């Protein structure tokens, strides 16, 4: 029997890739992803595609009738780069990789909170540039996080993990805004207090951390006006999706010191970063590291691989969207 043909749009971590190669006829594109034309062609030539955030699968990609592909197994939890409705209309199933990257991504949110509040990037740049003049009683003073309020925008898995870590490790108070209030036991377990208005959450928080999905509903949720709702001492953290923040407005707010600092792992037009942000000492800028640990990336690969294997065994994939 011929094996299903799978295209990975970039190499995957070795364990997961080998696991797939032992079971399927796998082609690995060198990456970092495919453009729309190549993705359309791939849908005609392969039985399944293993994609990631930088493969933009818009409606047009699914326009060619009768695709050979029946499955898109996305390597990652976020899927706003895939038009799932168009994929389904073309007869495809789309899967993602929830759960396995929750803790790693929450770690990055905490790291950005600490780096931004303690001016870690700025300090490291001073040392490396040979500009450090030695210890000073008023040098590079940051802000303590203990007892401060962390305001979470969105309260899914990653936000809840961030709440637990910030409360336990940093002794912070936790508040959250979400369209739907969480169950009382989740609020009790995470210690998070519900705030029913986003503007109120922004006004009350010392650190605001974004945890909403990307896509049209959350595009520029944090814009110039919303940035003015925040305290001038506040820090904005984004480990969710770049377009949730109006990056130009954020750069201006940081430049004008209308907010104190930002810690970003994601950007509006990755891998391009707004040029004004690059020159700002009160912006901590990471290159989309959220899930980037060996353990997590292997787990994501295996979760996507299992979705592929279940599908071709005639069973429903675990993470069908
Ligand atoms: C992924 C992420 O590594 O899972 C997600 O949604 O943002 C990242 O951690 C990336 O999106 C690859 O698809």
mmCIF file of C-alpha atoms and ligand atoms in Angstrom:
data_model
loop_
_atom_site.group_PDB
_atom_site.id
_atom_site.type_symbol
_atom_site.label_atom_id
_atom_site.label_comp_id
_atom_site.label_asym_id
_atom_site.label_seq_id
_atom_site.Cartn_x
_atom_site.Cartn_y
_atom_site.Cartn_z
ATOM 1 C CA UNK A 1 0.000 0.000 0.000
ATOM 2 C CA UNK A 2 1.393 3.433 -0.864
ATOM 3 C CA UNK A 3 2.037 5.661 2.101
ATOM 4 C CA UNK A 4 0.287 9.039 2.367
ATOM 5 C CA UNK A 5 2.474 11.892 1.165
ATOM 6 C CA UNK A 6 3.158 14.536 3.805
ATOM 7 C CA UNK A 7 4.842 17.890 3.232
ATOM 8 C CA UNK A 8 6.479 19.667 6.151
ATOM 9 C CA UNK A 9 6.888 23.317 5.180
ATOM 10 C CA UNK A 10 10.068 23.482 7.298
ATOM 11 C CA UNK A 11 12.172 20.928 9.209
ATOM 12 C CA UNK A 12 10.602 19.782 12.500
ATOM 13 C CA UNK A 13 12.454 18.746 15.676
ATOM 14 C CA UNK A 14 14.243 15.489 15.007
ATOM 15 C CA UNK A 15 12.215 13.109 17.198
ATOM 16 C CA UNK A 16 8.855 14.118 15.757
ATOM 17 C CA UNK A 17 10.184 14.304 12.186
ATOM 18 C CA UNK A 18 11.756 10.824 12.399
ATOM 19 C CA UNK A 19 8.545 9.442 13.889
ATOM 20 C CA UNK A 20 6.630 10.735 10.881
ATOM 21 C CA UNK A 21 9.290 9.575 8.414
ATOM 22 C CA UNK A 22 9.021 6.033 9.800
ATOM 23 C CA UNK A 23 5.297 5.982 8.980
ATOM 24 C CA UNK A 24 4.726 8.234 5.973
ATOM 25 C CA UNK A 25 6.295 9.421 2.741
ATOM 26 C CA UNK A 26 7.568 12.734 4.129
ATOM 27 C CA UNK A 27 9.023 15.632 2.130
ATOM 28 C CA UNK A 28 10.717 18.330 4.186
ATOM 29 C CA UNK A 29 10.924 21.777 2.648
ATOM 30 C CA UNK A 30 14.019 23.652 3.857
ATOM 31 C CA UNK A 31 11.802 26.479 5.209
ATOM 32 C CA UNK A 32 11.166 29.027 6.632
ATOM 33 C CA UNK A 33 7.735 28.354 5.127
ATOM 34 C CA UNK A 34 5.957 28.565 1.765
ATOM 35 C CA UNK A 35 4.325 31.421 -0.099
ATOM 36 C CA UNK A 36 0.688 31.329 -1.230
ATOM 37 C CA UNK A 37 1.422 29.907 -4.697
ATOM 38 C CA UNK A 38 3.592 27.117 -3.306
ATOM 39 C CA UNK A 39 0.990 26.302 -0.648
ATOM 40 C CA UNK A 40 -1.747 26.059 -3.310
ATOM 41 C CA UNK A 41 0.422 23.698 -5.342
ATOM 42 C CA UNK A 42 1.230 21.651 -2.259
ATOM 43 C CA UNK A 43 -2.489 21.144 -1.589
ATOM 44 C CA UNK A 44 -2.713 19.454 -5.010
ATOM 45 C CA UNK A 45 0.404 17.322 -4.633
ATOM 46 C CA UNK A 46 0.321 16.042 -1.006
ATOM 47 C CA UNK A 47 -2.166 14.258 1.255
ATOM 48 C CA UNK A 48 -1.358 16.424 4.281
ATOM 49 C CA UNK A 49 0.651 19.547 5.096
ATOM 50 C CA UNK A 50 2.536 20.263 8.303
ATOM 51 C CA UNK A 51 2.443 24.057 8.568
ATOM 52 C CA UNK A 52 3.421 26.782 11.034
ATOM 53 C CA UNK A 53 2.763 30.418 11.813
ATOM 54 C CA UNK A 54 4.637 31.833 8.826
ATOM 55 C CA UNK A 55 2.653 29.859 6.250
ATOM 56 C CA UNK A 56 -0.219 32.204 5.421
ATOM 57 C CA UNK A 57 -3.109 29.973 4.337
ATOM 58 C CA UNK A 58 -5.622 32.605 3.283
ATOM 59 C CA UNK A 59 -8.872 31.932 1.398
ATOM 60 C CA UNK A 60 -7.115 32.213 -1.983
ATOM 61 C CA UNK A 61 -4.814 29.297 -1.151
ATOM 62 C CA UNK A 62 -7.857 27.016 -0.999
ATOM 63 C CA UNK A 63 -9.414 28.346 -4.221
ATOM 64 C CA UNK A 64 -8.189 25.550 -6.534
ATOM 65 C CA UNK A 65 -10.926 22.895 -6.679
ATOM 66 C CA UNK A 66 -10.440 19.263 -5.603
ATOM 67 C CA UNK A 67 -7.263 19.476 -3.544
ATOM 68 C CA UNK A 68 -5.502 16.179 -2.922
ATOM 69 C CA UNK A 69 -4.733 17.254 0.666
ATOM 70 C CA UNK A 70 -7.280 16.392 3.322
ATOM 71 C CA UNK A 71 -5.411 17.583 6.429
ATOM 72 C CA UNK A 72 -3.447 20.608 7.596
ATOM 73 C CA UNK A 73 -1.602 19.779 10.800
ATOM 74 C CA UNK A 74 -0.398 23.084 12.197
ATOM 75 C CA UNK A 75 2.697 23.061 14.372
ATOM 76 C CA UNK A 76 1.501 25.574 16.979
ATOM 77 C CA UNK A 77 -1.596 26.448 18.955
ATOM 78 C CA UNK A 78 -2.454 29.746 17.224
ATOM 79 C CA UNK A 79 -4.156 29.348 13.854
ATOM 80 C CA UNK A 80 -5.219 32.833 12.772
ATOM 81 C CA UNK A 81 -2.855 32.440 9.788
ATOM 82 C CA UNK A 82 -5.149 29.706 8.429
ATOM 83 C CA UNK A 83 -8.604 30.473 7.033
ATOM 84 C CA UNK A 84 -10.190 27.466 8.716
ATOM 85 C CA UNK A 85 -13.611 28.161 7.186
ATOM 86 C CA UNK A 86 -12.141 28.146 3.669
ATOM 87 C CA UNK A 87 -10.128 25.013 4.475
ATOM 88 C CA UNK A 88 -13.243 23.190 5.672
ATOM 89 C CA UNK A 89 -15.207 24.332 2.606
ATOM 90 C CA UNK A 90 -12.441 22.794 0.484
ATOM 91 C CA UNK A 91 -12.849 19.526 2.379
ATOM 92 C CA UNK A 92 -9.826 19.777 4.680
ATOM 93 C CA UNK A 93 -9.479 19.232 8.405
ATOM 94 C CA UNK A 94 -7.200 21.627 10.312
ATOM 95 C CA UNK A 95 -5.521 20.665 13.596
ATOM 96 C CA UNK A 96 -3.343 22.595 16.074
ATOM 97 C CA UNK A 97 -1.171 21.743 19.103
ATOM 98 C CA UNK A 98 -2.784 23.032 22.313
ATOM 99 C CA UNK A 99 -1.649 22.285 25.903
ATOM 100 C CA UNK A 100 1.935 21.269 25.189
ATOM 101 C CA UNK A 101 3.302 24.825 24.928
ATOM 102 C CA UNK A 102 1.312 26.407 27.739
ATOM 103 C CA UNK A 103 4.028 26.401 30.406
ATOM 104 C CA UNK A 104 6.877 27.397 28.075
ATOM 105 C CA UNK A 105 4.923 30.385 26.775
ATOM 106 C CA UNK A 106 3.891 31.475 30.271
ATOM 107 C CA UNK A 107 7.581 31.291 31.240
ATOM 108 C CA UNK A 108 8.381 33.770 28.467
ATOM 109 C CA UNK A 109 5.634 36.110 29.704
ATOM 110 C CA UNK A 110 7.228 36.020 33.165
ATOM 111 C CA UNK A 111 10.689 36.472 31.718
ATOM 112 C CA UNK A 112 9.549 39.556 29.787
ATOM 113 C CA UNK A 113 7.897 40.942 32.927
ATOM 114 C CA UNK A 114 11.140 40.562 34.858
ATOM 115 C CA UNK A 115 13.352 41.787 32.029
ATOM 116 C CA UNK A 116 11.212 44.877 31.421
ATOM 117 C CA UNK A 117 10.676 45.728 35.093
ATOM 118 C CA UNK A 118 14.371 45.268 35.967
ATOM 119 C CA UNK A 119 15.737 46.834 32.762
ATOM 120 C CA UNK A 120 17.685 43.674 31.973
ATOM 121 C CA UNK A 121 18.110 44.268 28.230
ATOM 122 C CA UNK A 122 19.229 47.845 28.756
ATOM 123 C CA UNK A 123 21.728 46.764 31.416
ATOM 124 C CA UNK A 124 23.106 43.963 29.299
ATOM 125 C CA UNK A 125 23.571 46.318 26.363
ATOM 126 C CA UNK A 126 25.556 48.678 28.630
ATOM 127 C CA UNK A 127 27.871 45.878 29.750
ATOM 128 C CA UNK A 128 28.450 44.553 26.241
ATOM 129 C CA UNK A 129 29.066 48.027 24.814
ATOM 130 C CA UNK A 130 31.648 48.782 27.521
ATOM 131 C CA UNK A 131 29.465 51.669 28.791
ATOM 132 C CA UNK A 132 28.936 50.347 32.313
ATOM 133 C CA UNK A 133 30.510 52.694 34.860
ATOM 134 C CA UNK A 134 30.188 50.370 37.850
ATOM 135 C CA UNK A 135 27.665 50.102 40.678
ATOM 136 C CA UNK A 136 25.622 53.214 41.447
ATOM 137 C CA UNK A 137 22.961 53.760 44.131
ATOM 138 C CA UNK A 138 20.626 55.199 41.517
ATOM 139 C CA UNK A 139 21.865 53.335 38.458
ATOM 140 C CA UNK A 140 19.393 51.359 36.333
ATOM 141 C CA UNK A 141 16.678 51.366 38.953
ATOM 142 C CA UNK A 142 13.736 49.290 37.853
ATOM 143 C CA UNK A 143 10.430 48.464 39.474
ATOM 144 C CA UNK A 144 9.617 45.731 41.987
ATOM 145 C CA UNK A 145 6.809 43.424 40.933
ATOM 146 C CA UNK A 146 5.971 42.096 44.393
ATOM 147 C CA UNK A 147 2.473 43.118 45.458
ATOM 148 C CA UNK A 148 1.774 44.770 42.091
ATOM 149 C CA UNK A 149 -1.228 43.915 39.925
ATOM 150 C CA UNK A 150 -0.825 41.773 36.834
ATOM 151 C CA UNK A 151 -3.743 42.339 34.471
ATOM 152 C CA UNK A 152 -4.313 39.491 32.025
ATOM 153 C CA UNK A 153 -6.185 40.244 28.824
ATOM 154 C CA UNK A 154 -7.766 36.932 27.853
ATOM 155 C CA UNK A 155 -7.886 34.041 30.291
ATOM 156 C CA UNK A 156 -7.182 30.843 28.401
ATOM 157 C CA UNK A 157 -4.619 28.185 29.224
ATOM 158 C CA UNK A 158 -1.520 30.365 28.805
ATOM 159 C CA UNK A 159 -2.998 33.273 30.773
ATOM 160 C CA UNK A 160 -3.957 30.929 33.605
ATOM 161 C CA UNK A 161 -0.458 29.437 33.710
ATOM 162 C CA UNK A 162 0.982 32.969 33.735
ATOM 163 C CA UNK A 163 -1.335 33.836 36.644
ATOM 164 C CA UNK A 164 -0.165 30.833 38.677
ATOM 165 C CA UNK A 165 3.512 31.526 38.035
ATOM 166 C CA UNK A 166 3.258 35.282 38.710
ATOM 167 C CA UNK A 167 1.357 34.719 41.938
ATOM 168 C CA UNK A 168 3.597 31.959 43.256
ATOM 169 C CA UNK A 169 6.997 33.100 42.031
ATOM 170 C CA UNK A 170 6.609 36.885 42.063
ATOM 171 C CA UNK A 171 3.927 37.376 44.722
ATOM 172 C CA UNK A 172 1.800 39.489 42.383
ATOM 173 C CA UNK A 173 -1.927 40.170 42.581
ATOM 174 C CA UNK A 174 -3.802 38.858 39.545
ATOM 175 C CA UNK A 175 -6.741 40.376 37.673
ATOM 176 C CA UNK A 176 -8.148 39.377 34.314
ATOM 177 C CA UNK A 177 -10.487 40.564 31.622
ATOM 178 C CA UNK A 178 -12.128 38.088 29.301
ATOM 179 C CA UNK A 179 -15.294 38.024 27.244
ATOM 180 C CA UNK A 180 -16.374 35.056 29.314
ATOM 181 C CA UNK A 181 -15.844 34.843 33.062
ATOM 182 C CA UNK A 182 -13.941 31.732 34.169
ATOM 183 C CA UNK A 183 -15.429 29.080 36.456
ATOM 184 C CA UNK A 184 -15.192 29.907 40.198
ATOM 185 C CA UNK A 185 -12.785 27.002 40.807
ATOM 186 C CA UNK A 186 -10.371 28.339 38.153
ATOM 187 C CA UNK A 187 -10.537 31.817 39.679
ATOM 188 C CA UNK A 188 -9.873 30.326 43.116
ATOM 189 C CA UNK A 189 -6.997 28.153 41.940
ATOM 190 C CA UNK A 190 -5.244 30.922 39.989
ATOM 191 C CA UNK A 191 -6.115 33.647 42.494
ATOM 192 C CA UNK A 192 -7.369 35.785 39.610
ATOM 193 C CA UNK A 193 -10.041 38.477 40.062
ATOM 194 C CA UNK A 194 -12.427 39.135 37.148
ATOM 195 C CA UNK A 195 -12.695 42.678 35.801
ATOM 196 C CA UNK A 196 -15.636 43.094 33.440
ATOM 197 C CA UNK A 197 -14.230 45.974 31.363
ATOM 198 C CA UNK A 198 -10.949 46.019 29.453
ATOM 199 C CA UNK A 199 -10.488 49.736 30.090
ATOM 200 C CA UNK A 200 -10.880 49.188 33.833
ATOM 201 C CA UNK A 201 -8.334 46.360 33.763
ATOM 202 C CA UNK A 202 -5.871 48.552 31.882
ATOM 203 C CA UNK A 203 -6.346 51.364 34.401
ATOM 204 C CA UNK A 204 -5.851 49.088 37.419
ATOM 205 C CA UNK A 205 -2.853 47.063 36.263
ATOM 206 C CA UNK A 206 0.859 47.620 36.859
ATOM 207 C CA UNK A 207 1.673 44.973 34.268
ATOM 208 C CA UNK A 208 -0.705 44.171 31.394
ATOM 209 C CA UNK A 209 -0.090 40.819 29.686
ATOM 210 C CA UNK A 210 -1.910 39.918 26.470
ATOM 211 C CA UNK A 211 -3.282 36.388 25.991
ATOM 212 C CA UNK A 212 -5.985 36.669 23.350
ATOM 213 C CA UNK A 213 -5.890 34.822 20.018
ATOM 214 C CA UNK A 214 -4.877 36.701 16.887
ATOM 215 C CA UNK A 215 -7.264 37.452 14.029
ATOM 216 C CA UNK A 216 -9.787 40.103 13.012
ATOM 217 C CA UNK A 217 -11.583 40.196 16.388
ATOM 218 C CA UNK A 218 -8.481 41.262 18.300
ATOM 219 C CA UNK A 219 -6.672 43.326 15.644
ATOM 220 C CA UNK A 220 -5.273 46.473 17.357
ATOM 221 C CA UNK A 221 -7.199 45.686 20.525
ATOM 222 C CA UNK A 222 -4.460 47.717 22.186
ATOM 223 C CA UNK A 223 -4.374 50.921 20.153
ATOM 224 C CA UNK A 224 -3.324 54.510 20.874
ATOM 225 C CA UNK A 225 -6.470 55.208 22.908
ATOM 226 C CA UNK A 226 -6.218 52.036 24.986
ATOM 227 C CA UNK A 227 -2.558 52.776 25.710
ATOM 228 C CA UNK A 228 -3.661 56.052 27.327
ATOM 229 C CA UNK A 229 -5.866 54.040 29.724
ATOM 230 C CA UNK A 230 -2.762 52.404 31.208
ATOM 231 C CA UNK A 231 -0.790 53.827 34.133
ATOM 232 C CA UNK A 232 2.293 55.814 33.120
ATOM 233 C CA UNK A 233 4.258 53.388 35.329
ATOM 234 C CA UNK A 234 2.769 50.322 33.598
ATOM 235 C CA UNK A 235 4.465 47.614 31.539
ATOM 236 C CA UNK A 236 2.835 45.953 28.511
ATOM 237 C CA UNK A 237 3.713 42.323 27.733
ATOM 238 C CA UNK A 238 2.792 40.583 24.472
ATOM 239 C CA UNK A 239 3.400 36.866 23.984
ATOM 240 C CA UNK A 240 0.133 36.410 22.042
ATOM 241 C CA UNK A 241 0.114 37.831 18.529
ATOM 242 C CA UNK A 242 1.733 41.008 17.199
ATOM 243 C CA UNK A 243 -1.329 42.509 15.462
ATOM 244 C CA UNK A 244 -3.186 42.611 18.804
ATOM 245 C CA UNK A 245 -1.118 45.775 19.443
ATOM 246 C CA UNK A 246 -0.841 48.815 17.177
ATOM 247 C CA UNK A 247 2.950 48.664 17.077
ATOM 248 C CA UNK A 248 3.435 52.245 15.837
ATOM 249 C CA UNK A 249 1.188 53.564 18.625
ATOM 250 C CA UNK A 250 3.078 51.478 21.173
ATOM 251 C CA UNK A 251 6.444 52.788 19.976
ATOM 252 C CA UNK A 252 5.124 56.353 20.307
ATOM 253 C CA UNK A 253 3.732 55.690 23.800
ATOM 254 C CA UNK A 254 7.079 54.253 24.917
ATOM 255 C CA UNK A 255 8.967 57.154 23.344
ATOM 256 C CA UNK A 256 6.710 59.686 25.082
ATOM 257 C CA UNK A 257 6.914 57.719 28.345
ATOM 258 C CA UNK A 258 3.132 57.446 28.413
ATOM 259 C CA UNK A 259 3.755 53.897 29.564
ATOM 260 C CA UNK A 260 6.929 52.807 31.315
ATOM 261 C CA UNK A 261 8.078 49.783 29.306
ATOM 262 C CA UNK A 262 7.062 46.902 27.069
ATOM 263 C CA UNK A 263 8.198 43.313 26.675
ATOM 264 C CA UNK A 264 7.400 41.802 23.297
ATOM 265 C CA UNK A 265 7.838 38.311 21.873
ATOM 266 C CA UNK A 266 5.603 38.840 18.834
ATOM 267 C CA UNK A 267 5.256 41.576 16.205
ATOM 268 C CA UNK A 268 2.781 42.918 13.701
ATOM 269 C CA UNK A 269 4.868 42.030 10.639
ATOM 270 C CA UNK A 270 7.267 39.274 11.760
ATOM 271 C CA UNK A 271 10.187 39.126 11.299
ATOM 272 C CA UNK A 272 10.147 42.901 10.712
ATOM 273 C CA UNK A 273 10.040 44.967 13.909
ATOM 274 C CA UNK A 274 8.869 48.586 13.902
ATOM 275 C CA UNK A 275 12.091 50.621 13.513
ATOM 276 C CA UNK A 276 11.192 52.987 16.378
ATOM 277 C CA UNK A 277 11.029 50.060 18.811
ATOM 278 C CA UNK A 278 14.553 48.990 17.915
ATOM 279 C CA UNK A 279 16.021 52.199 19.321
ATOM 280 C CA UNK A 280 14.070 52.207 22.583
ATOM 281 C CA UNK A 281 15.720 51.106 25.819
ATOM 282 C CA UNK A 282 12.324 50.602 27.486
ATOM 283 C CA UNK A 283 11.325 47.936 24.956
ATOM 284 C CA UNK A 284 12.474 44.349 25.527
ATOM 285 C CA UNK A 285 12.365 42.562 22.176
ATOM 286 C CA UNK A 286 12.491 38.773 21.843
ATOM 287 C CA UNK A 287 12.292 36.816 18.570
ATOM 288 C CA UNK A 288 9.036 34.800 19.027
ATOM 289 C CA UNK A 289 10.561 32.449 21.613
ATOM 290 C CA UNK A 290 7.294 31.494 23.340
ATOM 291 C CA UNK A 291 7.469 27.762 22.743
ATOM 292 C CA UNK A 292 11.171 27.513 21.948
ATOM 293 C CA UNK A 293 12.485 24.818 24.271
ATOM 294 C CA UNK A 294 13.743 21.449 23.042
ATOM 295 C CA UNK A 295 11.143 19.673 25.163
ATOM 296 C CA UNK A 296 8.241 21.840 24.060
ATOM 297 C CA UNK A 297 9.080 21.863 20.365
ATOM 298 C CA UNK A 298 9.426 18.066 20.352
ATOM 299 C CA UNK A 299 6.085 17.795 22.169
ATOM 300 C CA UNK A 300 4.465 20.125 19.624
ATOM 301 C CA UNK A 301 5.915 18.072 16.776
ATOM 302 C CA UNK A 302 4.677 14.833 18.310
ATOM 303 C CA UNK A 303 1.226 16.293 18.939
ATOM 304 C CA UNK A 304 0.991 17.377 15.289
ATOM 305 C CA UNK A 305 2.396 13.999 14.166
ATOM 306 C CA UNK A 306 -0.210 12.166 16.237
ATOM 307 C CA UNK A 307 -2.942 14.223 14.626
ATOM 308 C CA UNK A 308 -1.615 13.161 11.218
ATOM 309 C CA UNK A 309 -1.342 9.504 12.239
ATOM 310 C CA UNK A 310 -4.859 9.397 13.717
ATOM 311 C CA UNK A 311 -6.297 10.988 10.588
ATOM 312 C CA UNK A 312 -4.673 8.461 8.246
ATOM 313 C CA UNK A 313 -5.706 5.607 10.565
ATOM 314 C CA UNK A 314 -9.288 6.683 9.865
ATOM 315 C CA UNK A 315 -9.834 8.139 13.345
ATOM 316 C CA UNK A 316 -10.741 11.699 14.304
ATOM 317 C CA UNK A 317 -7.603 13.726 15.044
ATOM 318 C CA UNK A 318 -7.384 14.861 18.656
ATOM 319 C CA UNK A 319 -7.096 18.575 17.876
ATOM 320 C CA UNK A 320 -9.458 19.135 14.940
ATOM 321 C CA UNK A 321 -10.557 22.778 14.824
HETATM 322 C C1 LIG B 1 4.743 28.474 17.589
HETATM 323 C C2 LIG B 1 3.072 30.018 18.680
HETATM 324 O O1 LIG B 1 6.006 27.987 17.759
HETATM 325 O O2 LIG B 1 1.943 27.973 18.971
HETATM 326 C C3 LIG B 1 1.875 29.133 18.670
HETATM 327 O O3 LIG B 1 0.788 29.649 18.373
HETATM 328 O O4 LIG B 1 2.953 31.187 18.683
HETATM 329 C C4 LIG B 1 4.457 29.496 18.658
HETATM 330 O O5 LIG B 1 4.818 29.119 19.920
HETATM 331 C C5 LIG B 1 4.633 29.092 16.261
HETATM 332 O O6 LIG B 1 3.381 29.707 16.108
HETATM 333 C C6 LIG B 1 4.837 28.080 15.160
HETATM 334 O O7 LIG B 1 3.654 27.803 14.459
#
